[in-house]
JSON list of C-alpha atoms in Angstrom, two decimals:
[
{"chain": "A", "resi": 10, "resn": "UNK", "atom": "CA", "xyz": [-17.30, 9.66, -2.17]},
{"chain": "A", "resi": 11, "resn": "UNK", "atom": "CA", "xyz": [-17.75, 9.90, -6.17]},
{"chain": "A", "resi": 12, "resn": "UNK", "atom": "CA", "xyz": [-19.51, 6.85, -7.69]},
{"chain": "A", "resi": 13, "resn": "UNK", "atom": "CA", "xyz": [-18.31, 5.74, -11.09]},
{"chain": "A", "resi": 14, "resn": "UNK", "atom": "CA", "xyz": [-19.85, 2.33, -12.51]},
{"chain": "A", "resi": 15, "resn": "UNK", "atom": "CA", "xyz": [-19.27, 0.62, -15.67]},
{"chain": "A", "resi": 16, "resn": "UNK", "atom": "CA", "xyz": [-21.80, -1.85, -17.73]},
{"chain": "A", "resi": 17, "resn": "UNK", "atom": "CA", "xyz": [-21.87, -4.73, -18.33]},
{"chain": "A", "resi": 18, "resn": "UNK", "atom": "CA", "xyz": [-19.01, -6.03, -15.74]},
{"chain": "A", "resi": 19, "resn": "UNK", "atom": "CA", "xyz": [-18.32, -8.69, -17.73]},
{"chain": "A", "resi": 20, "resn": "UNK", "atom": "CA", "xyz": [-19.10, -9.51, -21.77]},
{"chain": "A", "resi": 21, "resn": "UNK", "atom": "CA", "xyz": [-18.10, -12.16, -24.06]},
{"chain": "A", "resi": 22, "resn": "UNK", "atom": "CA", "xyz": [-18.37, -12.37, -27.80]},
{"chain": "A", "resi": 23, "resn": "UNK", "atom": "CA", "xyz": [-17.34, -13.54, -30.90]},
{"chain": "A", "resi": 24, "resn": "UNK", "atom": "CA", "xyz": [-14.56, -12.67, -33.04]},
{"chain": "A", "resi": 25, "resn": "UNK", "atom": "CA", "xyz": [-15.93, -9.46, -35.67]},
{"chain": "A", "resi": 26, "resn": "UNK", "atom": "CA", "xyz": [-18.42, -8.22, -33.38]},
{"chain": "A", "resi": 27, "resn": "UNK", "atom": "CA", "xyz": [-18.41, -4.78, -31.63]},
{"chain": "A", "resi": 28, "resn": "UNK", "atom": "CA", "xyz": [-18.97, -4.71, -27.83]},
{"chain": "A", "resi": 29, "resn": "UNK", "atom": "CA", "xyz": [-20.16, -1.22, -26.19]},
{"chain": "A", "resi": 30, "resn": "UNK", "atom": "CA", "xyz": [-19.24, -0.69, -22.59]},
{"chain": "A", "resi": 31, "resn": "UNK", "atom": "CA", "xyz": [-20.30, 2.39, -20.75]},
{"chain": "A", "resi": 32, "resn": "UNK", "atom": "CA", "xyz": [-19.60, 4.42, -17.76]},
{"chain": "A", "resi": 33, "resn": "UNK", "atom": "CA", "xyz": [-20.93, 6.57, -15.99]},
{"chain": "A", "resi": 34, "resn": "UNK", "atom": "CA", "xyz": [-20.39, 8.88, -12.80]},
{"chain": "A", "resi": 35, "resn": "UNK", "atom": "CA", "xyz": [-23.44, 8.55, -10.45]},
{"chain": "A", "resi": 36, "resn": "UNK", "atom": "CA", "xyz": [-22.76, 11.41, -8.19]},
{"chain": "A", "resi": 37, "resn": "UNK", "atom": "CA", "xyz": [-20.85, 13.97, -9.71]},
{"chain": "A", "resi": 38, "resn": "UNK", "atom": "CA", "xyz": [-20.68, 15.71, -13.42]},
{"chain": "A", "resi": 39, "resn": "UNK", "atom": "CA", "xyz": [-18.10, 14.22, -15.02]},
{"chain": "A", "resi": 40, "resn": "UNK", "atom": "CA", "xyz": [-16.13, 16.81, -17.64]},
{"chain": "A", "resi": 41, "resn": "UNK", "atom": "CA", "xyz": [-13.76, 14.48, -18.54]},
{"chain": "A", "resi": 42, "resn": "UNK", "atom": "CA", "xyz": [-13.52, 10.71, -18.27]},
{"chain": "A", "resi": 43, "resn": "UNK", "atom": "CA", "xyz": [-10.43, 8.47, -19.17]},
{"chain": "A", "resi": 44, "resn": "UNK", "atom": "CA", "xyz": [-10.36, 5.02, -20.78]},
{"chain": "A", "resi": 45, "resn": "UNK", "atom": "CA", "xyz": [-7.95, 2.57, -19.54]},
{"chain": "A", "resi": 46, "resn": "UNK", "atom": "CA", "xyz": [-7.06, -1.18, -20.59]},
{"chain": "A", "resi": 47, "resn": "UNK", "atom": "CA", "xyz": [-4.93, -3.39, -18.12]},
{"chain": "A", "resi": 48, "resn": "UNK", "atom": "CA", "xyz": [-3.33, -6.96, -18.92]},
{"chain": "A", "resi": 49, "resn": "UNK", "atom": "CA", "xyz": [-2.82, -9.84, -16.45]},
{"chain": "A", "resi": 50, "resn": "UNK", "atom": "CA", "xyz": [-0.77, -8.53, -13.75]},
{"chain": "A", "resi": 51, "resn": "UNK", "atom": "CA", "xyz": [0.03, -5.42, -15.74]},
{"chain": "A", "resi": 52, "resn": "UNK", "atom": "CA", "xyz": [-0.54, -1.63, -15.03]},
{"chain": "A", "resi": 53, "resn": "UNK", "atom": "CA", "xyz": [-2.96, 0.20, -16.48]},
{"chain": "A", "resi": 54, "resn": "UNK", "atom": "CA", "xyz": [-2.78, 1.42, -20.19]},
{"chain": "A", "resi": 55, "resn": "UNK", "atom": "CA", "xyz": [-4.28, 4.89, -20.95]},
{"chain": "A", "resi": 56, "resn": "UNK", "atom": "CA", "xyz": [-6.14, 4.68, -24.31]},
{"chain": "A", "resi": 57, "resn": "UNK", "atom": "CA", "xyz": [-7.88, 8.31, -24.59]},
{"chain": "A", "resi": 58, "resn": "UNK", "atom": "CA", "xyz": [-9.09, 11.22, -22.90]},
{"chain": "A", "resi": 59, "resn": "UNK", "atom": "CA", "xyz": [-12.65, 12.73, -23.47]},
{"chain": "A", "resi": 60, "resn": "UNK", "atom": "CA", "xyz": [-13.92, 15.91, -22.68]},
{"chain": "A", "resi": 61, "resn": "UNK", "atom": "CA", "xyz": [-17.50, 15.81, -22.55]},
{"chain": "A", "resi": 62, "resn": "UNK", "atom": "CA", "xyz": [-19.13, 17.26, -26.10]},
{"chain": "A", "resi": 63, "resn": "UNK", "atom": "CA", "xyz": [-15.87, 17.41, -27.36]},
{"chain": "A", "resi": 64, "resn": "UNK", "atom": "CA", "xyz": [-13.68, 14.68, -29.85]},
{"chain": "A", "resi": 65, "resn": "UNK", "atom": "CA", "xyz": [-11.41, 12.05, -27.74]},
{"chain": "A", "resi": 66, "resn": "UNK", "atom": "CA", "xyz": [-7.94, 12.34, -27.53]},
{"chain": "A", "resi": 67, "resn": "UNK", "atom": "CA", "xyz": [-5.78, 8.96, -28.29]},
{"chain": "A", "resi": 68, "resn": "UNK", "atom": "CA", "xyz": [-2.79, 7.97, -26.83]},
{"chain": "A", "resi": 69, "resn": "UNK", "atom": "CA", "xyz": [-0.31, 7.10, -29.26]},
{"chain": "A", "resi": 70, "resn": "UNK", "atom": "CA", "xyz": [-0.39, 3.48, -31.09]},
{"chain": "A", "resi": 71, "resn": "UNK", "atom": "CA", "xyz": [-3.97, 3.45, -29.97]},
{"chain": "A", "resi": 72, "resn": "UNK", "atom": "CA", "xyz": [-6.64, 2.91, -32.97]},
{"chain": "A", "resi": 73, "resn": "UNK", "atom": "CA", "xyz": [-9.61, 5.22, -32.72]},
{"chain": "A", "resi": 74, "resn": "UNK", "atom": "CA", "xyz": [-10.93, 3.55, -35.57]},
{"chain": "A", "resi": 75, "resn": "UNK", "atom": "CA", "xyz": [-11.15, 0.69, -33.66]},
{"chain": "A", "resi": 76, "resn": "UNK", "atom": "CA", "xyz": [-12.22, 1.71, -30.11]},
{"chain": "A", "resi": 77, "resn": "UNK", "atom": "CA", "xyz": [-14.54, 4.56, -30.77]},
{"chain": "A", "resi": 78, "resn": "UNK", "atom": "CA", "xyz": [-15.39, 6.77, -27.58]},
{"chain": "A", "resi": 79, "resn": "UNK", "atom": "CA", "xyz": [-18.00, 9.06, -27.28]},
{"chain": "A", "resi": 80, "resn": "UNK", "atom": "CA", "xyz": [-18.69, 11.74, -24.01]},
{"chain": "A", "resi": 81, "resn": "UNK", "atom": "CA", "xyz": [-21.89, 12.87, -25.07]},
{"chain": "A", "resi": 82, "resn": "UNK", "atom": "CA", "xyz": [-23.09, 13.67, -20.89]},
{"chain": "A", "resi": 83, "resn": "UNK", "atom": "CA", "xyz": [-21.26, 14.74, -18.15]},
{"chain": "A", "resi": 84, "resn": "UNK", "atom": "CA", "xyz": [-22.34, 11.65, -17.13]},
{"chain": "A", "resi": 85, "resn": "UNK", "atom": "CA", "xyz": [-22.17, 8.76, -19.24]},
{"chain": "A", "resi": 86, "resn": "UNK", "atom": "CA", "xyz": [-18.50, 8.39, -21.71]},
{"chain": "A", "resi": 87, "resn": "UNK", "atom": "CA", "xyz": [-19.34, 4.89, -23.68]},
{"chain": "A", "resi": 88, "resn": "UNK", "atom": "CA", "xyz": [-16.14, 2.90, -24.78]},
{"chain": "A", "resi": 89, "resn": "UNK", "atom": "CA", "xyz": [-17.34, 0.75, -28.22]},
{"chain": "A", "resi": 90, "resn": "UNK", "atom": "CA", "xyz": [-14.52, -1.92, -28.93]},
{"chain": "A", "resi": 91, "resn": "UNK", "atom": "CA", "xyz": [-15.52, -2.40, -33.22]},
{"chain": "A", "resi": 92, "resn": "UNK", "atom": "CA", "xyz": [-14.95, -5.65, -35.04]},
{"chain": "A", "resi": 93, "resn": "UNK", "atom": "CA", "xyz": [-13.55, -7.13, -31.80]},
{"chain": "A", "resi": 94, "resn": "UNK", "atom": "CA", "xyz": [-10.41, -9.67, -31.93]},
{"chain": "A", "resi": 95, "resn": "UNK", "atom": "CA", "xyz": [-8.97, -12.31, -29.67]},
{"chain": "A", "resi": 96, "resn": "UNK", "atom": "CA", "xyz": [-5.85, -9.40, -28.90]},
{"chain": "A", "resi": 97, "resn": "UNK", "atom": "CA", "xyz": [-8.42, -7.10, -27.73]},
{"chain": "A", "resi": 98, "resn": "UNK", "atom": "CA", "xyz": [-9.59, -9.61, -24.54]},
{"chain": "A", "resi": 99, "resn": "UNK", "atom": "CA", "xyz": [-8.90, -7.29, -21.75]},
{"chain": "A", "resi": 100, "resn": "UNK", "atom": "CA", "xyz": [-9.93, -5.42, -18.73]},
{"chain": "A", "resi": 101, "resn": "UNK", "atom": "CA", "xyz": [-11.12, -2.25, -19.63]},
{"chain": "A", "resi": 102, "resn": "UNK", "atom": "CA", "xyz": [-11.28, 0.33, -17.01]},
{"chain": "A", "resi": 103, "resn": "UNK", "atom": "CA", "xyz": [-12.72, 3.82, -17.15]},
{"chain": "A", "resi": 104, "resn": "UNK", "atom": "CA", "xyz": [-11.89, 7.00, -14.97]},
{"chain": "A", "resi": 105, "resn": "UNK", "atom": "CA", "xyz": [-13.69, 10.47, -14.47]},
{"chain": "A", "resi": 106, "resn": "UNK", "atom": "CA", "xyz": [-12.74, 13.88, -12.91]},
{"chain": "A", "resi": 107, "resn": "UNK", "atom": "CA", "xyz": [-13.79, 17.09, -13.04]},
{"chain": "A", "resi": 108, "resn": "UNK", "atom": "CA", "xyz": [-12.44, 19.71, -14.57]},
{"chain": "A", "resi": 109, "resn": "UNK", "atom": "CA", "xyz": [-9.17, 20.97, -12.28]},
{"chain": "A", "resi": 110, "resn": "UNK", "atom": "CA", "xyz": [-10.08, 18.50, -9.75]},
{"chain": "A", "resi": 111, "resn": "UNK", "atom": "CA", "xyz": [-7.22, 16.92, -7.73]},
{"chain": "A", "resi": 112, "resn": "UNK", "atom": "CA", "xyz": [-8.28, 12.93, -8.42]},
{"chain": "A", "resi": 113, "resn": "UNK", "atom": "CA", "xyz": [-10.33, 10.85, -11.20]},
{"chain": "A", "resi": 114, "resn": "UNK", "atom": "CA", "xyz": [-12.69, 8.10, -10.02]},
{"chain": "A", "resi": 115, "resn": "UNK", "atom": "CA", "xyz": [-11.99, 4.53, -11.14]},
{"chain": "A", "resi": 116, "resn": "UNK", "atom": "CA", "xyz": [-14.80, 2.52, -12.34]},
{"chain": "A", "resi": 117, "resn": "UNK", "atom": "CA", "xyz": [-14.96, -1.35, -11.54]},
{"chain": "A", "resi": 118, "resn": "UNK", "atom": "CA", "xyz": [-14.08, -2.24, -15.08]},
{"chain": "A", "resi": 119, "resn": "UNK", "atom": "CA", "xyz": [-14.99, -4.82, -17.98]},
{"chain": "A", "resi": 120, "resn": "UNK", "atom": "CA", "xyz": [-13.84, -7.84, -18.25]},
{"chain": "A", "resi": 121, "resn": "UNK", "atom": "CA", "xyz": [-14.17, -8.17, -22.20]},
{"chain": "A", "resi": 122, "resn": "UNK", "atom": "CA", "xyz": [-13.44, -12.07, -23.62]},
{"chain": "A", "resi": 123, "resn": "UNK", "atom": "CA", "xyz": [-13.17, -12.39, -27.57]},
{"chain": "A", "resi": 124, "resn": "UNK", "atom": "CA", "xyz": [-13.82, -16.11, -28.50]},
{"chain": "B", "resi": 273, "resn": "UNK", "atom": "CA", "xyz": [9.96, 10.52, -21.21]},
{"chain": "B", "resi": 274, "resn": "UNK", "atom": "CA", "xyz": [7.50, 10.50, -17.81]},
{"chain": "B", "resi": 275, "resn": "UNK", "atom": "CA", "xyz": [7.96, 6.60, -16.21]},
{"chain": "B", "resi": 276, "resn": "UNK", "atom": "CA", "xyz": [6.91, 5.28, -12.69]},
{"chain": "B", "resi": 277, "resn": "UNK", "atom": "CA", "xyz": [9.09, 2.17, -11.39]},
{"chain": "B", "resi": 278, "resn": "UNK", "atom": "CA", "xyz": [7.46, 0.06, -8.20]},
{"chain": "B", "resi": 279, "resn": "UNK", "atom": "CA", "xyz": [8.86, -3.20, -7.16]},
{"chain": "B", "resi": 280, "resn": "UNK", "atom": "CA", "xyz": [6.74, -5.87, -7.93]},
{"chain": "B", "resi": 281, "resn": "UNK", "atom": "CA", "xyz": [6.51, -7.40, -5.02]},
{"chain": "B", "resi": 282, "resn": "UNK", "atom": "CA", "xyz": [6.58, -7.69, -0.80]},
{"chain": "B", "resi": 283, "resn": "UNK", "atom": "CA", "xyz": [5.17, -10.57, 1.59]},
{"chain": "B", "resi": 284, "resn": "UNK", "atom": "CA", "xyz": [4.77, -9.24, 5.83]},
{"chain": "B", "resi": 285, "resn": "UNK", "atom": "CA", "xyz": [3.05, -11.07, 8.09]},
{"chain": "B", "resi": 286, "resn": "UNK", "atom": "CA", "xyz": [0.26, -9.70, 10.02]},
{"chain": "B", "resi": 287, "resn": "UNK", "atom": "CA", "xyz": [0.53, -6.96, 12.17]},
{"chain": "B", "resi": 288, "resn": "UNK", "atom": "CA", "xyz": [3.86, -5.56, 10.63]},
{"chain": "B", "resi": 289, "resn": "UNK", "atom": "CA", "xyz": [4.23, -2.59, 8.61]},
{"chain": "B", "resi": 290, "resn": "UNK", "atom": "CA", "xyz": [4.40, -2.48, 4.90]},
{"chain": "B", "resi": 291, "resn": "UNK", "atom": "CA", "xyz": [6.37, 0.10, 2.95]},
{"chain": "B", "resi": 292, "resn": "UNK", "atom": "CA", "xyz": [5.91, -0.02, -0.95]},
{"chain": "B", "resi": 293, "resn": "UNK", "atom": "CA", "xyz": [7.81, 2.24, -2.38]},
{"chain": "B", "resi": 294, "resn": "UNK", "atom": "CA", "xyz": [8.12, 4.03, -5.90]},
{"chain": "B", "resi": 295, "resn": "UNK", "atom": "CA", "xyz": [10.06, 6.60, -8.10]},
{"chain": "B", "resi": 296, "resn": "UNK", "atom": "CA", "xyz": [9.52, 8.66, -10.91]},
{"chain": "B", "resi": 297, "resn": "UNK", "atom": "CA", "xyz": [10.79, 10.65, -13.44]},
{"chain": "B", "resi": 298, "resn": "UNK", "atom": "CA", "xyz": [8.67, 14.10, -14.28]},
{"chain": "B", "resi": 299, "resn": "UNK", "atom": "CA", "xyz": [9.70, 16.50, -11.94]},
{"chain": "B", "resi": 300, "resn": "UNK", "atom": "CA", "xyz": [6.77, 18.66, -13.10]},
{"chain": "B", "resi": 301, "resn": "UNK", "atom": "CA", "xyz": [4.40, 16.23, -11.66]},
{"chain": "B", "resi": 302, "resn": "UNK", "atom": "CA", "xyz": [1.92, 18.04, -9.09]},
{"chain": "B", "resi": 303, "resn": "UNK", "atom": "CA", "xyz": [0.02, 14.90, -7.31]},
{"chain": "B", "resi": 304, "resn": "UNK", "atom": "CA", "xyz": [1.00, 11.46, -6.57]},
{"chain": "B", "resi": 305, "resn": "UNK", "atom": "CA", "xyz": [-1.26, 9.32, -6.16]},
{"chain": "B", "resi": 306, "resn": "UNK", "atom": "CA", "xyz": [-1.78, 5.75, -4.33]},
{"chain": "B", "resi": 307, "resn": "UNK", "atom": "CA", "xyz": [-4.17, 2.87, -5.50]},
{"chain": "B", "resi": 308, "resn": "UNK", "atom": "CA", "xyz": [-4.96, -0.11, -4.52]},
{"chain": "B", "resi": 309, "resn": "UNK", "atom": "CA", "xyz": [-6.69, -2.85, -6.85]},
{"chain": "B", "resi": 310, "resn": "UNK", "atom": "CA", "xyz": [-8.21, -5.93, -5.19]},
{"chain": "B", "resi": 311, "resn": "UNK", "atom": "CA", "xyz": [-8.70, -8.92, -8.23]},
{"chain": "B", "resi": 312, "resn": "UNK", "atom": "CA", "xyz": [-11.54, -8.60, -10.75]},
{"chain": "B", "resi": 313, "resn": "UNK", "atom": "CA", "xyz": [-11.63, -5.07, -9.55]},
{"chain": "B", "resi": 314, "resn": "UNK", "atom": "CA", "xyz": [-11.07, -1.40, -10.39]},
{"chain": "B", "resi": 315, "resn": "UNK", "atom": "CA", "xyz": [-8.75, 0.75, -8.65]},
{"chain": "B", "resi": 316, "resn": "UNK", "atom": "CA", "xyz": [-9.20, 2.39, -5.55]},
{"chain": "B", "resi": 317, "resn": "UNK", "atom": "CA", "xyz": [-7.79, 6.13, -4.64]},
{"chain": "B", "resi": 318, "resn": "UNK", "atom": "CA", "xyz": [-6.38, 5.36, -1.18]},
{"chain": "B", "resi": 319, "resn": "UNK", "atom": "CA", "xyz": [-5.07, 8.60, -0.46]},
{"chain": "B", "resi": 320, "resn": "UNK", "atom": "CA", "xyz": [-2.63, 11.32, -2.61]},
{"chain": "B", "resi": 321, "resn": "UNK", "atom": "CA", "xyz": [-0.23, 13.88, -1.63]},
{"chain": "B", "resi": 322, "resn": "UNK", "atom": "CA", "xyz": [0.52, 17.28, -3.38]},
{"chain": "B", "resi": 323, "resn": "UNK", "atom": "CA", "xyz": [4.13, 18.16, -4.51]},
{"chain": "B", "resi": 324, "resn": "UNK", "atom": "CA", "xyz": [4.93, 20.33, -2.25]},
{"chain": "B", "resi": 325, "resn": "UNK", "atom": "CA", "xyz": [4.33, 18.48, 0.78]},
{"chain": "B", "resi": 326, "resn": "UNK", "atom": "CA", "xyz": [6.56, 15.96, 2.25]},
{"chain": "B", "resi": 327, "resn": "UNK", "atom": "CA", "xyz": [4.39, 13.88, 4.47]},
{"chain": "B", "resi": 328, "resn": "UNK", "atom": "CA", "xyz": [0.72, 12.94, 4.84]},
{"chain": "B", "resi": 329, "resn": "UNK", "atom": "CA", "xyz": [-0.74, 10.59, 7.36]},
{"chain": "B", "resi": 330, "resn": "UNK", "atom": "CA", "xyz": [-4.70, 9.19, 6.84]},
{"chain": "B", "resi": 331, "resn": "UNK", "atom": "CA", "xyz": [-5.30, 6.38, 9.51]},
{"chain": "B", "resi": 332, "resn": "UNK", "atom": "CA", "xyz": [-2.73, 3.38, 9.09]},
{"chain": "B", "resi": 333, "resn": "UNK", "atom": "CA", "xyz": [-1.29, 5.40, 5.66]},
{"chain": "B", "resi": 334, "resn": "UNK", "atom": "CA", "xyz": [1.15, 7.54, 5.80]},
{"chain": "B", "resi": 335, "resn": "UNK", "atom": "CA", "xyz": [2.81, 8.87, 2.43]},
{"chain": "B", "resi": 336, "resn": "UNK", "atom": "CA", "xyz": [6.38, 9.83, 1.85]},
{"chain": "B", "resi": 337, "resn": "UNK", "atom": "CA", "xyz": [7.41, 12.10, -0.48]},
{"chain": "B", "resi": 338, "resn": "UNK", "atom": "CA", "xyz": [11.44, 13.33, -1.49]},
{"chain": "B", "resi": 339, "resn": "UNK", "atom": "CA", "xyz": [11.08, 15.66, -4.22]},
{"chain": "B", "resi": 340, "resn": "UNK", "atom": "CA", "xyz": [14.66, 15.83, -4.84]},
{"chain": "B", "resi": 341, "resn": "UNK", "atom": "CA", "xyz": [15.25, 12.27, -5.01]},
{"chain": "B", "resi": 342, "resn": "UNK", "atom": "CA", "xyz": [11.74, 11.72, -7.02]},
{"chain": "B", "resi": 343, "resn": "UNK", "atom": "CA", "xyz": [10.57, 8.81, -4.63]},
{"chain": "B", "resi": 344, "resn": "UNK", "atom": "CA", "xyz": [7.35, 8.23, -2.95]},
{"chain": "B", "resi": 345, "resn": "UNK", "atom": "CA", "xyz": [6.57, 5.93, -0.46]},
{"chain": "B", "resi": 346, "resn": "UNK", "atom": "CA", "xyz": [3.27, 3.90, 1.10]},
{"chain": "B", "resi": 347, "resn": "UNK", "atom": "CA", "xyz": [3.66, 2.67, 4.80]},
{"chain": "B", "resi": 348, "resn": "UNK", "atom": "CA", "xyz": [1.18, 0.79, 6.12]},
{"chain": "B", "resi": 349, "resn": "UNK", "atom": "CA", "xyz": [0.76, 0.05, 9.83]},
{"chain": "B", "resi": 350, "resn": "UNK", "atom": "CA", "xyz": [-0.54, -2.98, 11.31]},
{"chain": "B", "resi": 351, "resn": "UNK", "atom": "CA", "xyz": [-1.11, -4.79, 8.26]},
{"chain": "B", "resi": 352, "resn": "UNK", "atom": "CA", "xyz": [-4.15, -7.28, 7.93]},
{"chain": "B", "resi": 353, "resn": "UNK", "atom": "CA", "xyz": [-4.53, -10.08, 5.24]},
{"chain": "B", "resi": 354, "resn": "UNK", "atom": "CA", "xyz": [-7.54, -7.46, 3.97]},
{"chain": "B", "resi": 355, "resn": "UNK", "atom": "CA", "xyz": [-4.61, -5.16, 2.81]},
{"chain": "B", "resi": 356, "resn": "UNK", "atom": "CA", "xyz": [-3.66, -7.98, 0.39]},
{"chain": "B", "resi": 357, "resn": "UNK", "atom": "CA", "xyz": [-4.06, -6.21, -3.02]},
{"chain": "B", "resi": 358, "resn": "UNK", "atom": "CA", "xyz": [-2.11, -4.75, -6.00]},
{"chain": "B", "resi": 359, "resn": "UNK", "atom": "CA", "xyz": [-1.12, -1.18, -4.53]},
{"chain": "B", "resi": 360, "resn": "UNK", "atom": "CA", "xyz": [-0.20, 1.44, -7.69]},
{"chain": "B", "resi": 361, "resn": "UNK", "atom": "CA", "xyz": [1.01, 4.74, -7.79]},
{"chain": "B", "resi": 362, "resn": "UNK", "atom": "CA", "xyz": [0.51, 7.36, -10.43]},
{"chain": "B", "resi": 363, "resn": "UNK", "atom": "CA", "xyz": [2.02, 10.96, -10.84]},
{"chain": "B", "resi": 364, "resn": "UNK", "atom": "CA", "xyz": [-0.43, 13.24, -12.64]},
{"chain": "B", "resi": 365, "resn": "UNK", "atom": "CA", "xyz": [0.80, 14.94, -16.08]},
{"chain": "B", "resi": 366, "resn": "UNK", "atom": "CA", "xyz": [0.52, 18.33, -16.02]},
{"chain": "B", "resi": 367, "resn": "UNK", "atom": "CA", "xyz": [-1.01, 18.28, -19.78]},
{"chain": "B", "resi": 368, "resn": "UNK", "atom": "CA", "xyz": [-4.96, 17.28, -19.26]},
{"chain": "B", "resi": 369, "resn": "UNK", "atom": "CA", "xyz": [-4.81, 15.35, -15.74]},
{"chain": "B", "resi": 370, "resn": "UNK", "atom": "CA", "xyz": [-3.20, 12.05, -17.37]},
{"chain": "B", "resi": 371, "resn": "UNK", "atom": "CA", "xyz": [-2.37, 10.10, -14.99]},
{"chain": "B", "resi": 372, "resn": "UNK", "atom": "CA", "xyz": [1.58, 7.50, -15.09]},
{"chain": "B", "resi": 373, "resn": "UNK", "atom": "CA", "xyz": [1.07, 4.48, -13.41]},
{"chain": "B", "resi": 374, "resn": "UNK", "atom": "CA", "xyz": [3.45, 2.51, -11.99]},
{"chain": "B", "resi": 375, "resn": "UNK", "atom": "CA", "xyz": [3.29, -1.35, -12.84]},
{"chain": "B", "resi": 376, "resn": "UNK", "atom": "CA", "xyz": [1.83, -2.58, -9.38]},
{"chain": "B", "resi": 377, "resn": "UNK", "atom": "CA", "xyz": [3.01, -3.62, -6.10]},
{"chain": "B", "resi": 378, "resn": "UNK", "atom": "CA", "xyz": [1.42, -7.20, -5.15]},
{"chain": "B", "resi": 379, "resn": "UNK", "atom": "CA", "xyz": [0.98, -7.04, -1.44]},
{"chain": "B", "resi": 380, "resn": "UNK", "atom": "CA", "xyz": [0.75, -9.77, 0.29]},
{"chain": "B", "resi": 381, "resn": "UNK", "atom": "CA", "xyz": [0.00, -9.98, 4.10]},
{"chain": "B", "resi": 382, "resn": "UNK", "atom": "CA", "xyz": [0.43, -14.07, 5.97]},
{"chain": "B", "resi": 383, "resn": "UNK", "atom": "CA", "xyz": [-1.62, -14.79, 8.98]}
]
């Protein structure tokens, strides 16, 4: 089946800095890869959509200022969390699909730990 | 608005059948979708079914659809303490693929 992995699996850092996490589909072209963020024992959040070459789309009340996403391959979509808070320690999980396909691929996620 | 309700919760014992079940709203939806989420992990696609079917059985899964009634079911047969997880499901938005999650069944299967 399609491989999607994100890196690192795990980061933690200190309050102001900015924290990249990528993903990437290992085994298919991904056109367009989703970025989610879940709380404890919550669903999962959709922040944007990006379409490979193309400008994200944000979900509503999300700050793109803030979490800046670029889709620059159809295989790697890189999620960079800027000037990182204690509020934005979270599990970040990213999804891709191609285009008209039936399913998107989960990645493992990020555990991401502001201090 | 689109929303997907799940209970949050069901305990079985070994070697009974589990049936998590969920409703939604969007009646435009055209897959539903099942996932499963084990801790410190990402999600899983365990199997989907398109809108116009009613049934679909992979293995020990078997999905339930009513289209009228908006509700979607998960049975699972024999169920083994390995099925222990956080089991979602998601209808996909007709406007670029999103996918609505539901907020997560906790499964949990005693020897």
């Amino acid at each position: 089946g399609a491989v999607v992995s994100q890196h690192p699996s795990r980061v933690i850092c200190k309050s102001g800095t900015s924290v990249k996490i990528e993903c990437r589909s290992l085994d298919f072209q991904a056109t367009t890869m989703f970025w989610y963020r879940q709380f404890p024992k919550k669903s999962l959040m959709l922040m944007a959509t990006s379409n490979e070459g193309s400008k994200a789309t944000y979900e509503q009340g999300v700050e793109k200022d803030k979490f800046l996403i670029n889709h620059a391959s159809l295989t790697l979509s890189t999620l960079t969390v800027t000037s990182a808070h204690p509020e934005d320690s979270s599990f970040y999980i990213c999804s891709a699909g191609t285009s008209g396909a039936d399913t998107q691929y989960f990645g493992p996620g990020t555990r991401l730990t502001v201090l | 608005g689109e929303d997907v309700e799940q209970s949050l919760f069901l305990s079985v014992r070994e070697g009974d059948s589990s049936v998590i079940n969920c409703t939604y709203t969007d009646s435009s939806s055209t897959y539903l979708y099942w996932y499963k989420q084990e801790p410190g992990a990402g999600l899983q696609l365990l199997t989907y079914i398109f809108s116009n079917m009613d049934m679909k059985q992979d293995q020990r899964l078997t999905v339930l659809l009513n289209k009228k009634d908006k509700h979607l079911s998960l049975r699972i047969a024999d169920t083994q303490t390995g099925d222990s997880a956080i089991y979602f499901c998601a209808e996909r938005n007709n406007q670029g693929g999103k996918l609505i999650f539901g907020q997560g069944t906790e499964l949990s299967v005693k020897p």
